[in-house]
Short mmCIF file of C-alpha atoms in Angstrom, two decimals:
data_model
loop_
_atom_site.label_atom_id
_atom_site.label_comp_id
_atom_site.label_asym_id
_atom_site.label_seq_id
_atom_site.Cartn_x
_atom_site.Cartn_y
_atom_site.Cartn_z
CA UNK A 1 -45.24 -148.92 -152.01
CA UNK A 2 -41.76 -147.28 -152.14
CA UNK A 3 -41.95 -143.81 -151.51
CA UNK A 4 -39.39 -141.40 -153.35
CA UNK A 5 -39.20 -137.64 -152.47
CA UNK A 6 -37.39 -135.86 -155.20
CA UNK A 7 -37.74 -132.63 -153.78
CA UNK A 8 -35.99 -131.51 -150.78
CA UNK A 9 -33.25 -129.44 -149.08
CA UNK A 10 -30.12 -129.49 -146.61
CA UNK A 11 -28.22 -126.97 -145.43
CA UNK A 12 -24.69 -127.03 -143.43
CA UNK A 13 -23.82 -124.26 -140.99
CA UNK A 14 -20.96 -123.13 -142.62
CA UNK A 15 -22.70 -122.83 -145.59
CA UNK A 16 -24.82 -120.69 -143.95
CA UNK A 17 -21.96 -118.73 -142.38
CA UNK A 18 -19.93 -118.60 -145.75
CA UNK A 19 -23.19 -117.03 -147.33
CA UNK A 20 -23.62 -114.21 -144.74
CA UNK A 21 -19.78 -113.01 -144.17
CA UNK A 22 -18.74 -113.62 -148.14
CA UNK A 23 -21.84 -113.24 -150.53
CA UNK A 24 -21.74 -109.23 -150.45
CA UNK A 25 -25.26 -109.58 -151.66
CA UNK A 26 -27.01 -111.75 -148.96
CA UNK A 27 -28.30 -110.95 -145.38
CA UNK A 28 -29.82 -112.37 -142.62
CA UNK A 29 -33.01 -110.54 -141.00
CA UNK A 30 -35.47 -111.21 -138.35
CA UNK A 31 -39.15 -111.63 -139.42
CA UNK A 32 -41.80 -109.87 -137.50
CA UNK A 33 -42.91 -113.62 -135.56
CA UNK A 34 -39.23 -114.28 -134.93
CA UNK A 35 -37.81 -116.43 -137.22
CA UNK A 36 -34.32 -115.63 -139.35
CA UNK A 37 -34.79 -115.26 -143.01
CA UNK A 38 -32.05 -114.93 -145.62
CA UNK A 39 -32.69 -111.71 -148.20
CA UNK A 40 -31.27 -110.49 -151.30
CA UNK A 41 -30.88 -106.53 -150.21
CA UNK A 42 -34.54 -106.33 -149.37
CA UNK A 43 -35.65 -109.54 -151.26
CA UNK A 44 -37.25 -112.53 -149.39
CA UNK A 45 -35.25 -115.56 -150.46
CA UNK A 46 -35.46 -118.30 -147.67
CA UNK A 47 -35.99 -118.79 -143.77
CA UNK A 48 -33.73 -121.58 -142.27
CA UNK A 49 -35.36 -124.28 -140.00
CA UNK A 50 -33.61 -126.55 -137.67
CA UNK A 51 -34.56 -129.47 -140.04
CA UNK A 52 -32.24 -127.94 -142.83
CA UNK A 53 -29.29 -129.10 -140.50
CA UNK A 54 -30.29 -131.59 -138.68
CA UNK A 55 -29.85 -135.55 -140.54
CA UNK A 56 -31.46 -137.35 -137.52
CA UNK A 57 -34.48 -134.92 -137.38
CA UNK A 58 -34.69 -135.85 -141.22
CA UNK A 59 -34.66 -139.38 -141.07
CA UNK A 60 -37.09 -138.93 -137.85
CA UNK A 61 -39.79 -136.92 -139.87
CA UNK A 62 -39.33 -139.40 -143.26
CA UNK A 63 -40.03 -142.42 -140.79
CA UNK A 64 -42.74 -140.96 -139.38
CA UNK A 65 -44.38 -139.66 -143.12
CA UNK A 66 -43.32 -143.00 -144.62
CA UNK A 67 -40.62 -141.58 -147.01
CA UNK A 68 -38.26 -143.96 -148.15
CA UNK A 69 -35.89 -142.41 -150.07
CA UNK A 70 -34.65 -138.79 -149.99
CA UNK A 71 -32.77 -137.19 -153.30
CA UNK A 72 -31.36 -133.97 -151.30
CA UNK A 73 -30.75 -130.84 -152.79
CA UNK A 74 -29.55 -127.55 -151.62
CA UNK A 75 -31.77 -124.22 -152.18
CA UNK A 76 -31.68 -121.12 -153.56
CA UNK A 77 -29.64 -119.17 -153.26
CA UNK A 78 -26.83 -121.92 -153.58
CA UNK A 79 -23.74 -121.19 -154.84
CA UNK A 80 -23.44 -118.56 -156.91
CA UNK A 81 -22.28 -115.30 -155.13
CA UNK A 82 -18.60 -114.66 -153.67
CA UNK A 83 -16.41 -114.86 -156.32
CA UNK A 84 -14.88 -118.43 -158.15
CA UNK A 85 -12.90 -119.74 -154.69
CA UNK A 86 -16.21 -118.96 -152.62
CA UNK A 87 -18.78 -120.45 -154.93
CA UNK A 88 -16.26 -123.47 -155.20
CA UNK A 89 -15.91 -123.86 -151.87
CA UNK A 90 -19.71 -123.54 -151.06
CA UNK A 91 -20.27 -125.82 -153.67
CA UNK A 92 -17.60 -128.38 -151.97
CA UNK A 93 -18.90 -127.80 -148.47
CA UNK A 94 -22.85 -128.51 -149.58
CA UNK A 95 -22.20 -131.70 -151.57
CA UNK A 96 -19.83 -133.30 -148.95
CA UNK A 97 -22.08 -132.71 -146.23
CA UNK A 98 -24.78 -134.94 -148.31
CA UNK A 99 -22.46 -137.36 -149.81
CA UNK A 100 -21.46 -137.94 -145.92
CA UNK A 101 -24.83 -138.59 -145.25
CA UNK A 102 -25.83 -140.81 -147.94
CA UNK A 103 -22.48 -142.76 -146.19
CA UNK A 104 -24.48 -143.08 -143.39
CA UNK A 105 -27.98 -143.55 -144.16
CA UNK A 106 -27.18 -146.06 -147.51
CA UNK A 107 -30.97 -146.64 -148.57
CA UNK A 108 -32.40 -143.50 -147.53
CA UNK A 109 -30.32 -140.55 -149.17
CA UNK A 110 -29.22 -139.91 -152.44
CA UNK A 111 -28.48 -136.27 -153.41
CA UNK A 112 -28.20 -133.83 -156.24
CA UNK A 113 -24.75 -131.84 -156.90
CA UNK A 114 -24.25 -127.79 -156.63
CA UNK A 115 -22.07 -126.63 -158.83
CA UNK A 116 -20.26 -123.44 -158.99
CA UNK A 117 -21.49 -122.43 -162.84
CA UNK A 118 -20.24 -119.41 -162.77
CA UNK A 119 -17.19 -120.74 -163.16
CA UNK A 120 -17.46 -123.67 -166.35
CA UNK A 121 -14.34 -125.25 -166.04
CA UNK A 122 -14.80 -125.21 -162.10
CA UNK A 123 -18.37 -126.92 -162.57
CA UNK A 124 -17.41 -130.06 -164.70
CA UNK A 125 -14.82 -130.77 -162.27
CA UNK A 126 -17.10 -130.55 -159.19
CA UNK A 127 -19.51 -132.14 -161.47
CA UNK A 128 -16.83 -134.96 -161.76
CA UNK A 129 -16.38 -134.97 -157.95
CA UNK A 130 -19.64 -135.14 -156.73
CA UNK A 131 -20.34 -138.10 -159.32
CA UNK A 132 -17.44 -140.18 -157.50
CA UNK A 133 -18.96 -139.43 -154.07
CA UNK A 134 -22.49 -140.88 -155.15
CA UNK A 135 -24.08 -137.74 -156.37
CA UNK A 136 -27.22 -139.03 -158.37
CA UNK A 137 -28.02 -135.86 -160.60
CA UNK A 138 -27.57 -132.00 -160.80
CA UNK A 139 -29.37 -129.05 -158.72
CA UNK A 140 -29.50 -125.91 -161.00
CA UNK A 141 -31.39 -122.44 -160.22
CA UNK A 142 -33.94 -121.25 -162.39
CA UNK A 143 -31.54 -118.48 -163.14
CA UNK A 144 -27.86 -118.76 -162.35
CA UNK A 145 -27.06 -115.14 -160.52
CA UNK A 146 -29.46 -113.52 -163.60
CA UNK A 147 -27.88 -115.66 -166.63
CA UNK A 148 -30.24 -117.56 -168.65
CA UNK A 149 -29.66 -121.21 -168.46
CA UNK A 150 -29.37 -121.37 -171.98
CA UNK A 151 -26.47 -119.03 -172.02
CA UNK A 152 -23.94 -120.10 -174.39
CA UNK A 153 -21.08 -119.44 -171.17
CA UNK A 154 -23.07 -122.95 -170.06
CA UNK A 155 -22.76 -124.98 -172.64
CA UNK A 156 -19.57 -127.04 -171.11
CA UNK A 157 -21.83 -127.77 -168.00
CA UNK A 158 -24.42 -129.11 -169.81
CA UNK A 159 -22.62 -131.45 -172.58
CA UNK A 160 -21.04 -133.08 -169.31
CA UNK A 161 -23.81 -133.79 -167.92
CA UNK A 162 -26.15 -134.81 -170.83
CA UNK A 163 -23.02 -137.29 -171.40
CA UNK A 164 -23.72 -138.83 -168.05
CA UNK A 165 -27.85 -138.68 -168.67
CA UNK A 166 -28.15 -137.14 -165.40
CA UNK A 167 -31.43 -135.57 -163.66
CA UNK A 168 -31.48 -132.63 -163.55
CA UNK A 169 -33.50 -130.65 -160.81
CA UNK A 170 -34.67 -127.13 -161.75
CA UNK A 171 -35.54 -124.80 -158.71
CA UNK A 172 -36.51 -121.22 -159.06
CA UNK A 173 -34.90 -118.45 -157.13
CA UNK A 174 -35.74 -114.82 -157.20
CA UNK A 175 -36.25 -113.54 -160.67
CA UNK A 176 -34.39 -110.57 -162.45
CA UNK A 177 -35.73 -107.45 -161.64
CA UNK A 178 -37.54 -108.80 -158.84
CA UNK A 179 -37.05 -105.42 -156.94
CA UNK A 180 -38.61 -103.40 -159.67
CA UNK A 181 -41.80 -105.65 -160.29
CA UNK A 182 -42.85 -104.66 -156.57
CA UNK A 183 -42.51 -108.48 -155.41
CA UNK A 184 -40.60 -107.95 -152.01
CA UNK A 185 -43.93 -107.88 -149.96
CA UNK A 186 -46.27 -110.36 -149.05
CA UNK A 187 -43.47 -113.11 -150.01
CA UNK A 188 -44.87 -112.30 -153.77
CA UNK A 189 -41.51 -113.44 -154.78
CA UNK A 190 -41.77 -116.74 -153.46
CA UNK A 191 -45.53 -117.48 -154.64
CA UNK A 192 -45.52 -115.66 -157.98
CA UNK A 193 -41.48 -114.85 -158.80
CA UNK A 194 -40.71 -118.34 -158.27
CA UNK A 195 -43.17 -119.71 -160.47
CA UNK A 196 -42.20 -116.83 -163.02
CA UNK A 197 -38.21 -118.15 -163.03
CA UNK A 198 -38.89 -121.93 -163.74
CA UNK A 199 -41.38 -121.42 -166.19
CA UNK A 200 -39.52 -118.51 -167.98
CA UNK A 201 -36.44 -120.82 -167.60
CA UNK A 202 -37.77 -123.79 -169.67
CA UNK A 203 -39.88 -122.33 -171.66
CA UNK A 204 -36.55 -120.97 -173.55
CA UNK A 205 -35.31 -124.40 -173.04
CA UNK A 206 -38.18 -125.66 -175.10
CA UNK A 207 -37.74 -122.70 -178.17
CA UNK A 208 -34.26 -122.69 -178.22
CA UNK A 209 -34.08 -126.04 -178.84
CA UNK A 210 -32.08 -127.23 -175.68
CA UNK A 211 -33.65 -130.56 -175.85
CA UNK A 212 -32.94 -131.62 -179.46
CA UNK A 213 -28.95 -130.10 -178.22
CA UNK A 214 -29.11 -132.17 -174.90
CA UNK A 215 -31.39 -135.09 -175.79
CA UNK A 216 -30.07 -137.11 -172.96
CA UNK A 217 -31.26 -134.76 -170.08
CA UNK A 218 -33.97 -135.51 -167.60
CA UNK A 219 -34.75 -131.54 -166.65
CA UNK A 220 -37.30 -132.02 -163.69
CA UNK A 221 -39.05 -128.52 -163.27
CA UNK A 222 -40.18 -128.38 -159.43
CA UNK A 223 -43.28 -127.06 -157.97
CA UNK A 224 -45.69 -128.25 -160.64
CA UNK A 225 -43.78 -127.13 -163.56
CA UNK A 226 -44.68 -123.45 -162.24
CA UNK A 227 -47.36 -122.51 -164.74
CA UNK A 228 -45.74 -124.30 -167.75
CA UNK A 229 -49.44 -126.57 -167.72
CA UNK A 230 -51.43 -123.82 -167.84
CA UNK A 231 -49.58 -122.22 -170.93
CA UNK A 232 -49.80 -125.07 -173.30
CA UNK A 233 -52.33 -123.26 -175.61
CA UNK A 234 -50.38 -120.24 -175.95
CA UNK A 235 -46.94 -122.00 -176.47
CA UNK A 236 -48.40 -123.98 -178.97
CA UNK A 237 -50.43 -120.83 -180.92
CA UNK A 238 -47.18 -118.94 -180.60
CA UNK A 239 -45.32 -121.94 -182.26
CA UNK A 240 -47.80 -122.00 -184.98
CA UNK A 241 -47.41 -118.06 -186.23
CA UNK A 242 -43.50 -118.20 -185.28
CA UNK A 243 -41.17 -117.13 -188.67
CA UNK A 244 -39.51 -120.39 -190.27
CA UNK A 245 -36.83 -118.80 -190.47
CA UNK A 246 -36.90 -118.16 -186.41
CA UNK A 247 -38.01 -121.47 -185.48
CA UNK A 248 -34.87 -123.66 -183.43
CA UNK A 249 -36.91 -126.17 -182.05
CA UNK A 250 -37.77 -129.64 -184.18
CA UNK A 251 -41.03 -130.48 -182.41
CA UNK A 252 -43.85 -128.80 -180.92
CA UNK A 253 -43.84 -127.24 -176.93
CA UNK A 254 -46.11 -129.94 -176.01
CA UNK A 255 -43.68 -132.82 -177.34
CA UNK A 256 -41.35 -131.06 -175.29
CA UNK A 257 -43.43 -130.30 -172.46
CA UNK A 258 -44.38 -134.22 -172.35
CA UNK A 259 -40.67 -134.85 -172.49
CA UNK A 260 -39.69 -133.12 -169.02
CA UNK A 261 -40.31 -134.12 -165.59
CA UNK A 262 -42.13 -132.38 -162.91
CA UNK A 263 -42.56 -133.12 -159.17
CA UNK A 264 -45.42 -133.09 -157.30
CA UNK A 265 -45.51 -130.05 -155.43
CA UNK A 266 -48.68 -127.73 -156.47
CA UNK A 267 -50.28 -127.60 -152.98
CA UNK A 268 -53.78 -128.23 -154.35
CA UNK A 269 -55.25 -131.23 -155.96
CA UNK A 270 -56.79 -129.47 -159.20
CA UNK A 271 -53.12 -127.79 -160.40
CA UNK A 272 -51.66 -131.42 -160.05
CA UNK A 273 -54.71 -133.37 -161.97
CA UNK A 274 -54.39 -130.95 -164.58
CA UNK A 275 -50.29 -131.22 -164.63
CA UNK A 276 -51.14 -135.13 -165.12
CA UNK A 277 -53.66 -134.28 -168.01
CA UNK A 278 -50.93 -132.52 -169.96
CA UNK A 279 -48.05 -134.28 -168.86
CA UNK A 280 -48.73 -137.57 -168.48
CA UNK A 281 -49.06 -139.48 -164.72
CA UNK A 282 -45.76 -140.64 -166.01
CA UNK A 283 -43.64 -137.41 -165.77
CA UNK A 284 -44.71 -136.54 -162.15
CA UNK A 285 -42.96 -137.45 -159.32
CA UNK A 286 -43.23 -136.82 -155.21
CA UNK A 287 -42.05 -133.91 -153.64
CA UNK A 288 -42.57 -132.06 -150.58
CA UNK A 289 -40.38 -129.12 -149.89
CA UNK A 290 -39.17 -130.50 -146.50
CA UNK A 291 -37.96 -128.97 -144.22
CA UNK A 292 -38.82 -125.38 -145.90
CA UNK A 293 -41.61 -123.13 -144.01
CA UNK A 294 -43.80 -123.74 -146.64
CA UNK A 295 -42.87 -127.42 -147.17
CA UNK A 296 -46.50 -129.67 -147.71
CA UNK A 297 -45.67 -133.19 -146.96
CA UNK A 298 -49.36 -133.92 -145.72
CA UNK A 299 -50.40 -132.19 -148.93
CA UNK A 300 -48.30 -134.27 -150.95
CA UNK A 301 -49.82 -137.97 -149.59
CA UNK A 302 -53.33 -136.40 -149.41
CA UNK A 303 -53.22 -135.54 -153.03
CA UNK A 304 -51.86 -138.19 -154.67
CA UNK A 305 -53.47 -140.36 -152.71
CA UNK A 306 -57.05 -139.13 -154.27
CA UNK A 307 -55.59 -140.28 -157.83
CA UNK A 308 -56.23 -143.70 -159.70
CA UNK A 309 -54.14 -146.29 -157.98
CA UNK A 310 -51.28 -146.63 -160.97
CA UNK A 311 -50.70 -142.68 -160.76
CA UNK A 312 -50.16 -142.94 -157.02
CA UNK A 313 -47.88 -145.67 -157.55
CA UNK A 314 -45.99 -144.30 -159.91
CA UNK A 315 -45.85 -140.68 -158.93
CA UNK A 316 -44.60 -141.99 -155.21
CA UNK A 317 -42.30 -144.09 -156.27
CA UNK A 318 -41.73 -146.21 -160.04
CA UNK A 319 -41.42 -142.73 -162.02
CA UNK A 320 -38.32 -141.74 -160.12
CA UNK A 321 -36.87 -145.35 -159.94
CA UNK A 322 -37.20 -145.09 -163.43
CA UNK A 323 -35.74 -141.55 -164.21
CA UNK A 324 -32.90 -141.98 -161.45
CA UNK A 325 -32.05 -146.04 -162.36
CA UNK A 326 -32.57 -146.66 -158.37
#
């Protein structure tokens, strides 16, 4: 059974370096049991392990879990903070370092692009870059540095790459206004805000009618869809009282919601039974966060393993040779 993980993150050192001396927004504290953590002023955002720099430790811990494939992505908070020649050369710095590694590990790594999207014209031409060094789809935040995905100042981004039908992987970062919802403690950001920025983010994909605008996209929305599953009902009972005259999408949120893809990554076996029983096994695919503190890659065998054989199979493996054309 060929194992894909479609969720999963690399750093680079200078990336790193560019993000703490140029970002004007980001800094680098130490957590009370020692580790390094990157915040947003006062905001949790993401702690750094030796396994976001390392290749050989990567292809050491997917040997030993039985991963075949990597797609590599970077994390929040990617590129967008520094100004147009930073985020373009963060963006340039962060692709290269995976496109060099796909050179070297050929059947294990394939990779999803930053892009600077700030910066439109900027994006389509790293877009265009990345594409010629074997980049296999797109990494996006859940918001880019506050802007709604949807924002019309995206539009060139996104006709380029629904023209190249290109996965798109949708990963949450710290919401707007964050600070003043009292989410800085208890990583309440990262459990709750995160799950608050995907879902808020396609959830105005689905009612602004970004799908029947894009139909060639393959939006993936990580960790479980956030709680997109769990909202069906109340997307589809807001649907049904909307104004006509309001209405921009052509189907209903649950056509839309069974359009998407999802990975695998809801840490408990109920959330991602339930995912499958809205979704469709067929719209799932593995994840595991490596090499992130919280990353679940025992979790994310043990629980698919305890589905029918054909979801198993599929989720692993078949749904993202199918969505990616490996």
């Amino acid at each position: 059974m060929t194992v894909i993980d479609v969720h999963t993150h690399m750093f680079t050192h200078k990336w790193l370096q560019l993000l703490q001396e140029k970002s004007g927004i980001y800094n680098v504290q130490t957590r009370p049991d020692g580790q390094r953590e990157v915040f947003r002023g006062n905001t949790p955002v993401v702690i750094p392990q030796k396994g976001h720099f390392d290749w050989e430790l990567r292809i050491e811990h997917m040997n030993a879990a039985k991963i075949d494939v990597s797609v590599v992505s970077l994390t929040c908070p990617n590129v967008y903070w520094g100004g147009e020649e930073i985020s373009v050369l963060a963006a340039r710095e962060a692709n290269d370092n995976v496109a060099d590694a796909q050179s070297r590990y050929p059947d294990r790594i394939r990779w999803f692009a930053s892009l600077p999207w700030e910066y439109p014209q900027r994006a389509v031409e790293e877009l265009e870059r990345s594409c010629a060094k074997g980049a296999v789809g797109v990494m996006v935040l859940a918001n880019v540095a506050g802007k709604s995905l949807t924002d019309p100042m995206f539009a060139p981004v996104w006709q380029a790459i629904d023209d190249r039908q290109l996965p798109v992987l949708v990963h949450p970062t710290d919401p707007p206004g964050v600070d003043f919802m009292d989410m800085t403690k208890f990583d309440l950001s990262w459990s709750v805000g995160f799950m608050f920025d995907t879902t808020l983010a396609i959830t105005r994909m689905i009612f602004e009618g970004f799908f029947d605008q894009y139909p060639n996209l393959k939006i993936i929305a990580s960790h479980g869809g956030g709680t997109l599953p769990y909202l069906v009902g109340r997307f589809e009972k807001g649907d049904e009282v909307e104004l006509p005259a309001r209405r921009q999408m052509k189907r209903k949120p649950t056509d839309y919601l069974r359009h998407i893809y999802y990975d695998s990554i809801t840490y408990d076996l109920r959330p991602l039974k339930y995912l499958i029983e809205v979704v469709g096994h067929e719209h799932v695919m593995f994840g595991t966060d490596w090499p992130h503190w919280v990353h679940d890659t025992r979790g994310a065998f043990a629980n698919t393993a305890a589905l029918p054989e054909a979801q198993t199979r599929a989720i692993r493996g078949s749904n993202a040779q199918r969505v990616f054309g490996f």
